[in-house]
Coordinates of C-alpha atoms in Angstrom, one line a residue:
X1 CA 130.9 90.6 85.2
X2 CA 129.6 90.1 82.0
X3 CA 126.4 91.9 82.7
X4 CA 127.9 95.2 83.5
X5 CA 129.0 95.5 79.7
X6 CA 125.1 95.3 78.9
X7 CA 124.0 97.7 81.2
X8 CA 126.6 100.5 79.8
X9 CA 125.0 99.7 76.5
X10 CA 121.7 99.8 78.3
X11 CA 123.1 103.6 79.5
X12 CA 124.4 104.8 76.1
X13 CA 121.2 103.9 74.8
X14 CA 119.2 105.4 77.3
X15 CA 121.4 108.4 76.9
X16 CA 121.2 108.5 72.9
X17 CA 117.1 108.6 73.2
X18 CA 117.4 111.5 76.0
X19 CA 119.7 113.9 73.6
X20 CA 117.7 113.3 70.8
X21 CA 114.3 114.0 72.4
X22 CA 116.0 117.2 73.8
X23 CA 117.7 118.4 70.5
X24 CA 116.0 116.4 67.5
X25 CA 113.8 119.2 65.5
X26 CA 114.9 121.9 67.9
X27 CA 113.1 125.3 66.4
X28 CA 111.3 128.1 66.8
X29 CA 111.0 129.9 70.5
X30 CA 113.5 127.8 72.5
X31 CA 112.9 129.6 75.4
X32 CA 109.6 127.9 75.3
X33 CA 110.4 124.5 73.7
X34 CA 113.3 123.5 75.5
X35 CA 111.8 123.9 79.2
X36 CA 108.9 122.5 77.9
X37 CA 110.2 119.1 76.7
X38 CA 112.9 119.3 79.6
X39 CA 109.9 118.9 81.9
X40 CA 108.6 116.2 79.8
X41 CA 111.9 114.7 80.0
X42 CA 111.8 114.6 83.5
X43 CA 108.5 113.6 84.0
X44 CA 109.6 109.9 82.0
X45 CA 112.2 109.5 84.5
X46 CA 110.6 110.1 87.2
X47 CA 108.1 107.6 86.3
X48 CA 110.9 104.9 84.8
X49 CA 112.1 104.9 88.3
X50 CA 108.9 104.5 90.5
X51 CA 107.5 102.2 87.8
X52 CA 110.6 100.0 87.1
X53 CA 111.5 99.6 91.0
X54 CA 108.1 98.9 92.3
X55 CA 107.4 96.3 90.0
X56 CA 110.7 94.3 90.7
X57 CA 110.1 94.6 94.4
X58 CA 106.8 93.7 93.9
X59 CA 107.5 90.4 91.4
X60 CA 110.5 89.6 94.0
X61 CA 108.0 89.5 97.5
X62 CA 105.5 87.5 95.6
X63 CA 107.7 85.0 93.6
X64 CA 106.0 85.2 90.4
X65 CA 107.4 87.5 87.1
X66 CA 104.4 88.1 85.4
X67 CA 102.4 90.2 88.5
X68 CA 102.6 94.0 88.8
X69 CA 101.3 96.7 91.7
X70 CA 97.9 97.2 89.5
X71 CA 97.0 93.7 90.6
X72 CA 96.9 94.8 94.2
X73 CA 93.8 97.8 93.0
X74 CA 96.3 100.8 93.6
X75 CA 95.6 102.2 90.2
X76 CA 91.8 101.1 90.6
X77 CA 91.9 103.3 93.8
X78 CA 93.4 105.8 92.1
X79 CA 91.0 106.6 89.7
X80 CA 88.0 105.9 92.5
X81 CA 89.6 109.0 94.3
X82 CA 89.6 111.1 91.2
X83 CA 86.2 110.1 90.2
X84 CA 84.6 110.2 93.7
X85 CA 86.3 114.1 93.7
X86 CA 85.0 115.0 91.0
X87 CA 82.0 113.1 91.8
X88 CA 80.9 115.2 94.9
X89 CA 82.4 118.7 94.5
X90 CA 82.5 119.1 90.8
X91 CA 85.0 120.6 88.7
X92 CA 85.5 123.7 91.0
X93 CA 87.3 121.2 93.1
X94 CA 90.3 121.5 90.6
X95 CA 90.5 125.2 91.0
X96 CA 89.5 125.4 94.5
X97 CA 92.5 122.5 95.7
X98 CA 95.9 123.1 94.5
X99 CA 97.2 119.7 92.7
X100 CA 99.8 119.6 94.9
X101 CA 96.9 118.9 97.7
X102 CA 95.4 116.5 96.0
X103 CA 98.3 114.6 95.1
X104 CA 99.6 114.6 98.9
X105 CA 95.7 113.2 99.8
X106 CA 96.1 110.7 96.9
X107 CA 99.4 109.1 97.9
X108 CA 97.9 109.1 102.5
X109 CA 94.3 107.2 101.2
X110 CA 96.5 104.4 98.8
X111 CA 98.9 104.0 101.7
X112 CA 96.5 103.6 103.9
X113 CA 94.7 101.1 102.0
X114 CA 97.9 99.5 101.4
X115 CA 98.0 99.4 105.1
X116 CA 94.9 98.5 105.7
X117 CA 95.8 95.4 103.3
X118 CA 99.1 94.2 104.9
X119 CA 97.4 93.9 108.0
X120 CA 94.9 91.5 106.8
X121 CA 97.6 89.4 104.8
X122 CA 99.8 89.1 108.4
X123 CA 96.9 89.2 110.9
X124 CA 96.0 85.1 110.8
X125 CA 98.4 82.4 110.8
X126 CA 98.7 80.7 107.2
X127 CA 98.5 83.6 105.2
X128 CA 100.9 84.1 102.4
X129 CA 101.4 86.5 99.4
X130 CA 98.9 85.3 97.5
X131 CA 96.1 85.6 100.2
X132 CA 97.1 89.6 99.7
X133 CA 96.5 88.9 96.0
X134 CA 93.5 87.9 96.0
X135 CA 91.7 90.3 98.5
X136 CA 93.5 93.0 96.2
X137 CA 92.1 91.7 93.2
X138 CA 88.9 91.6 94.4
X139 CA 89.0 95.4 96.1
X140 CA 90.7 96.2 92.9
X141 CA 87.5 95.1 90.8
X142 CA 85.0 96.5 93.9
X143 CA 86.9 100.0 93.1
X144 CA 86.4 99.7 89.5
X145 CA 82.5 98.9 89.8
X146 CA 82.0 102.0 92.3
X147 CA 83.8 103.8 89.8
X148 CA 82.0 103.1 86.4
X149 CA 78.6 103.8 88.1
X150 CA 79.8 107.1 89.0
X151 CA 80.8 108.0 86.2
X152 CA 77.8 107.0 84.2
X153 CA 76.0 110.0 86.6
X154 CA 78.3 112.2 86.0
X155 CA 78.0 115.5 84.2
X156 CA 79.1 115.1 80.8
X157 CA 81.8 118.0 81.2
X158 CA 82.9 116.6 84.2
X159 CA 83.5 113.3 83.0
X160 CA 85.5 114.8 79.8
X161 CA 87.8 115.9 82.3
X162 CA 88.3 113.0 83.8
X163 CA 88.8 111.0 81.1
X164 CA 91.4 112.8 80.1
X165 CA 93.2 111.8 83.4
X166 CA 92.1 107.9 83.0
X167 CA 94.8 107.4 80.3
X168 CA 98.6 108.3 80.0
X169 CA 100.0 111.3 79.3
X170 CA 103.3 112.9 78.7
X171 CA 102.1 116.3 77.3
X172 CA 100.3 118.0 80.4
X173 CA 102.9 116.9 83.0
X174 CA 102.3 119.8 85.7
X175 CA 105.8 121.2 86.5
X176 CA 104.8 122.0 90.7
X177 CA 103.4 118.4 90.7
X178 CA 106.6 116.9 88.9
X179 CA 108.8 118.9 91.3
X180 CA 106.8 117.6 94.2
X181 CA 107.0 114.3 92.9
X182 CA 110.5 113.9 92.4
X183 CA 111.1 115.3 95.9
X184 CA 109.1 112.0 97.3
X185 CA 110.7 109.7 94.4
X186 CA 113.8 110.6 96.5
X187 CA 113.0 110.5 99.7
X188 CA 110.9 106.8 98.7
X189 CA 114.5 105.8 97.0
X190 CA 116.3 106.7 100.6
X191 CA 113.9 104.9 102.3
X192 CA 114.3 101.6 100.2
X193 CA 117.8 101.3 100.2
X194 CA 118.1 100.3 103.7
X195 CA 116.5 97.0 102.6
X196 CA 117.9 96.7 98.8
X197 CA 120.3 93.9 101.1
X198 CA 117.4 91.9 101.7
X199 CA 115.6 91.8 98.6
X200 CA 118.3 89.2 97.2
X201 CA 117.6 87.1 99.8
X202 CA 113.5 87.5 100.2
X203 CA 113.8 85.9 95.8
X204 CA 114.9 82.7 97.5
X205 CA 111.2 82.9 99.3
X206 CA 109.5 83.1 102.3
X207 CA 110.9 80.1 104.4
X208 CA 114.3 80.8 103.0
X209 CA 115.1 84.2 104.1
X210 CA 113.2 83.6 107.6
X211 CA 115.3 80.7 108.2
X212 CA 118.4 83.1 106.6
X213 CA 117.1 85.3 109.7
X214 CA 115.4 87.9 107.7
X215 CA 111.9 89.6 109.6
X216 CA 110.1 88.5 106.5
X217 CA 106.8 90.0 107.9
X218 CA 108.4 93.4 109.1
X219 CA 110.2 94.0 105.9
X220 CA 108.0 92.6 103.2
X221 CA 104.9 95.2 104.9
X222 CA 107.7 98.5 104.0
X223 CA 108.6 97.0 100.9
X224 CA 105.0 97.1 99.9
X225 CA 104.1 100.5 101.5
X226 CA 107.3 102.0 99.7
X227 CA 105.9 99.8 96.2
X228 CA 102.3 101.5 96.8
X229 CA 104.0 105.2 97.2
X230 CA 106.1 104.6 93.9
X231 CA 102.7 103.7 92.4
X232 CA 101.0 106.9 93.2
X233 CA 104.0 108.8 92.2
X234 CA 103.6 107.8 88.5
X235 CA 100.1 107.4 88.4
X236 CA 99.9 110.8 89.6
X237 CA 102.4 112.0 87.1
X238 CA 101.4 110.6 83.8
X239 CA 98.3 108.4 84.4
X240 CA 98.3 104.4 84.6
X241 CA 100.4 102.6 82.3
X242 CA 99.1 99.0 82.6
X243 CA 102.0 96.8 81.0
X244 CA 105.0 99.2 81.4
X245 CA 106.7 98.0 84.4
X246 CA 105.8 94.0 83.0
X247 CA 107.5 94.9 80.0
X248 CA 110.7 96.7 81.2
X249 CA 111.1 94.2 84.1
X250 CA 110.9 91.1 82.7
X251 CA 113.6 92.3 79.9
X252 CA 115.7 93.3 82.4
X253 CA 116.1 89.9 83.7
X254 CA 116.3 88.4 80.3
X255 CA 119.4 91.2 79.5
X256 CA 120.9 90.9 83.3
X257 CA 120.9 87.5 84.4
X258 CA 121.7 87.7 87.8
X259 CA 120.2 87.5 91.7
X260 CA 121.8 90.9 92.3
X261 CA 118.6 93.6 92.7
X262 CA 120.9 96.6 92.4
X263 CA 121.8 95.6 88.9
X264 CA 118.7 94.5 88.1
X265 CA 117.2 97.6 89.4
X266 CA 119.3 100.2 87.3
X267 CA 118.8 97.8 84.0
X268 CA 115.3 98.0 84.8
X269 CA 115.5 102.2 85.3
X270 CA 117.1 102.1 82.3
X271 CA 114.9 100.2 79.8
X272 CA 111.9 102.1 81.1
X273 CA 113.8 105.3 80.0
X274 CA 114.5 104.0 76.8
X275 CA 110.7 102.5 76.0
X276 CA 109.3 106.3 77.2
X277 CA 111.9 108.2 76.0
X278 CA 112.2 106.8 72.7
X279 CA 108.1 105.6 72.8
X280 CA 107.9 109.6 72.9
X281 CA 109.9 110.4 70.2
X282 CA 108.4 107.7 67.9
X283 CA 105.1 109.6 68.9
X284 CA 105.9 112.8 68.2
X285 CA 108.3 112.7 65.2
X286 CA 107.3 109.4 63.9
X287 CA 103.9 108.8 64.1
X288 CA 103.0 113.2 64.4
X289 CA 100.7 112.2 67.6
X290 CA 98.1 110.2 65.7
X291 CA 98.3 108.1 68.7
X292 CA 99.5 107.5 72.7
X293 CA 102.5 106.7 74.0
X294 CA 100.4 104.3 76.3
X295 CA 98.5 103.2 73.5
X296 CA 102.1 101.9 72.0
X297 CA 103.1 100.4 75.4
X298 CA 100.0 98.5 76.4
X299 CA 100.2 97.0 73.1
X300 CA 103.7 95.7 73.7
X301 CA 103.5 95.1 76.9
X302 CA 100.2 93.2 76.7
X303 CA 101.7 91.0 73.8
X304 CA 104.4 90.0 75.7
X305 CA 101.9 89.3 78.6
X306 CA 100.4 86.9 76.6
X307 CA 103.9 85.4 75.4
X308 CA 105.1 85.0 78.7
X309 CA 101.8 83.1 80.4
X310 CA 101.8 81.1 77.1
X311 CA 105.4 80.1 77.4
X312 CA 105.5 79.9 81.2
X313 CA 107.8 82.1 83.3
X314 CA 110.2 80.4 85.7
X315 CA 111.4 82.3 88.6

């Protein structure tokens, strides 16, 4: 297939921007640089794969390219939690909980709401995709209310600190979080591929695959609970990246057109490697961190937002 020539490319590219961030400027103590930006490394694709995937499920259950998870509130939640934490128990809460608590809290109170969320879209007869949509847009904005009006009573040392975990970051991955994350990033993957089969058929739509005897309500309530887990993986990791998974998805299906989710999947995996990777080393060697990867990538991606509602996205 013709495809499969572009996502080698896709590869060696991926590939080329991985070797250089590891070797490019290698000096000094490389007993400290090399782990150092190995972790970093692994950090990007850890989040290229729970970004990338969730946002293709999620854009392929609701029949529209130019959605993401965010719109749901996960990453409004998110930030609630580590506001409301802070919030209550103060800073001492950071030394007093290991991360690896937190994060394990994090990922049970967004499932949940998930949860909590599926079962109001499926509840009542009538109720589509875009029902879900709406209530999360609207507990998405609630969540970001409760959490600006914390913040402005917040200690000002306190809410330092949490700003500094309200936007992306590559440089202070933790590496027991990053191990504990790739562990579930696995066991999410596992868990998905048992319906990767179905996900071709849900694009054709709802009435489609139930009449192509799918159990549209069963499956499409896992897809999303695995969608919010991948979610709370990266926004764990490295903070929210609004536009990332917009971006590398929507490439993906201009670069691979096909129905076929597994190759759309590992172009997908693939572009988000190359747009951190290589974001990264533009930061770091290019630009000498005068500015955010994110920064970089919300620009992009929120140009091209604009681009695709302007030129109209067909599915």
């Amino acid at each position: 297939m013709a495809y499969r020539k572009r996502l080698i490319w896709l590869g060696v590219l991926a590939l080329l921007c991985m070797v250089g961030y590891m070797t490019l400027n290698l000096q000094g103590a490389l007993g400290y640089v090399i782990p150092r930006r190995f972790t970093k490394l692994a950090a990007m694709l850890v989040t290229s794969v729970a970004i990338g995937v969730s946002t293709l499920i999620f854009q392929t259950v609701t029949m529209n390219r130019i959605l993401t998870p965010n719109v749901i509130g996960l990453d409004s939640l998110y930030m609630l939690l580590q506001t409301g934490l802070l919030f209550l128990f103060g800073s001492s809460i950071l030394l007093e909980v290991g991360i690896e608590v937190r994060f394990v809290a994090t990922i049970l109170l967004m499932v949940g709401f998930a949860i909590v969320l599926y079962q109001l879209l499926f509840r009542g007869e009538g109720r589509n995709v875009y029902f879900l949509l709406l209530v999360g847009l609207v507990f998405g904005t609630f969540f970001g209310s409760i959490t600006s009006f914390l913040q402005l009573l917040m200690d000002p040392n306190e809410f330092q600190l949490l700003q500094d975990r309200s936007f992306a970051s590559i440089n202070n991955v933790d590496s027991d979080l990053l191990m504990l994350t790739t562990v579930l990033l696995v066991l999410n993957t596992a868990w998905l591929w048992r319906y990767v089969r179905f996900l071709d058929v849900l694009a054709l739509g709802r009435d489609h695959a139930i009449n192509l005897g799918i159990p549209y309500e069963k499956i499409v309530k896992r897809l999303l609970i695995i969608v919010a887990i991948y979610i709370s993986i990266a926004t764990a990791l490295i903070g929210p990246i609004t536009f990332l998974g917009l971006l590398i998805v929507n490439v993906a299906y201009q670069l691979i057109p096909t129905y076929r989710h597994h190759a759309l999947a590992v172009a997908t995996v693939l572009l988000g490697v190359i747009a951190l990777v290589g974001g990264q080393l533009i930061v770091e060697h290019v630009l000498n961190f005068s500015t955010t990867l994110s920064v970089i990538l919300n620009l992009i991606g929120g140009s091209y937002f604009i681009y695709l509602l302007l030129k109209g996205v067909d599915r």
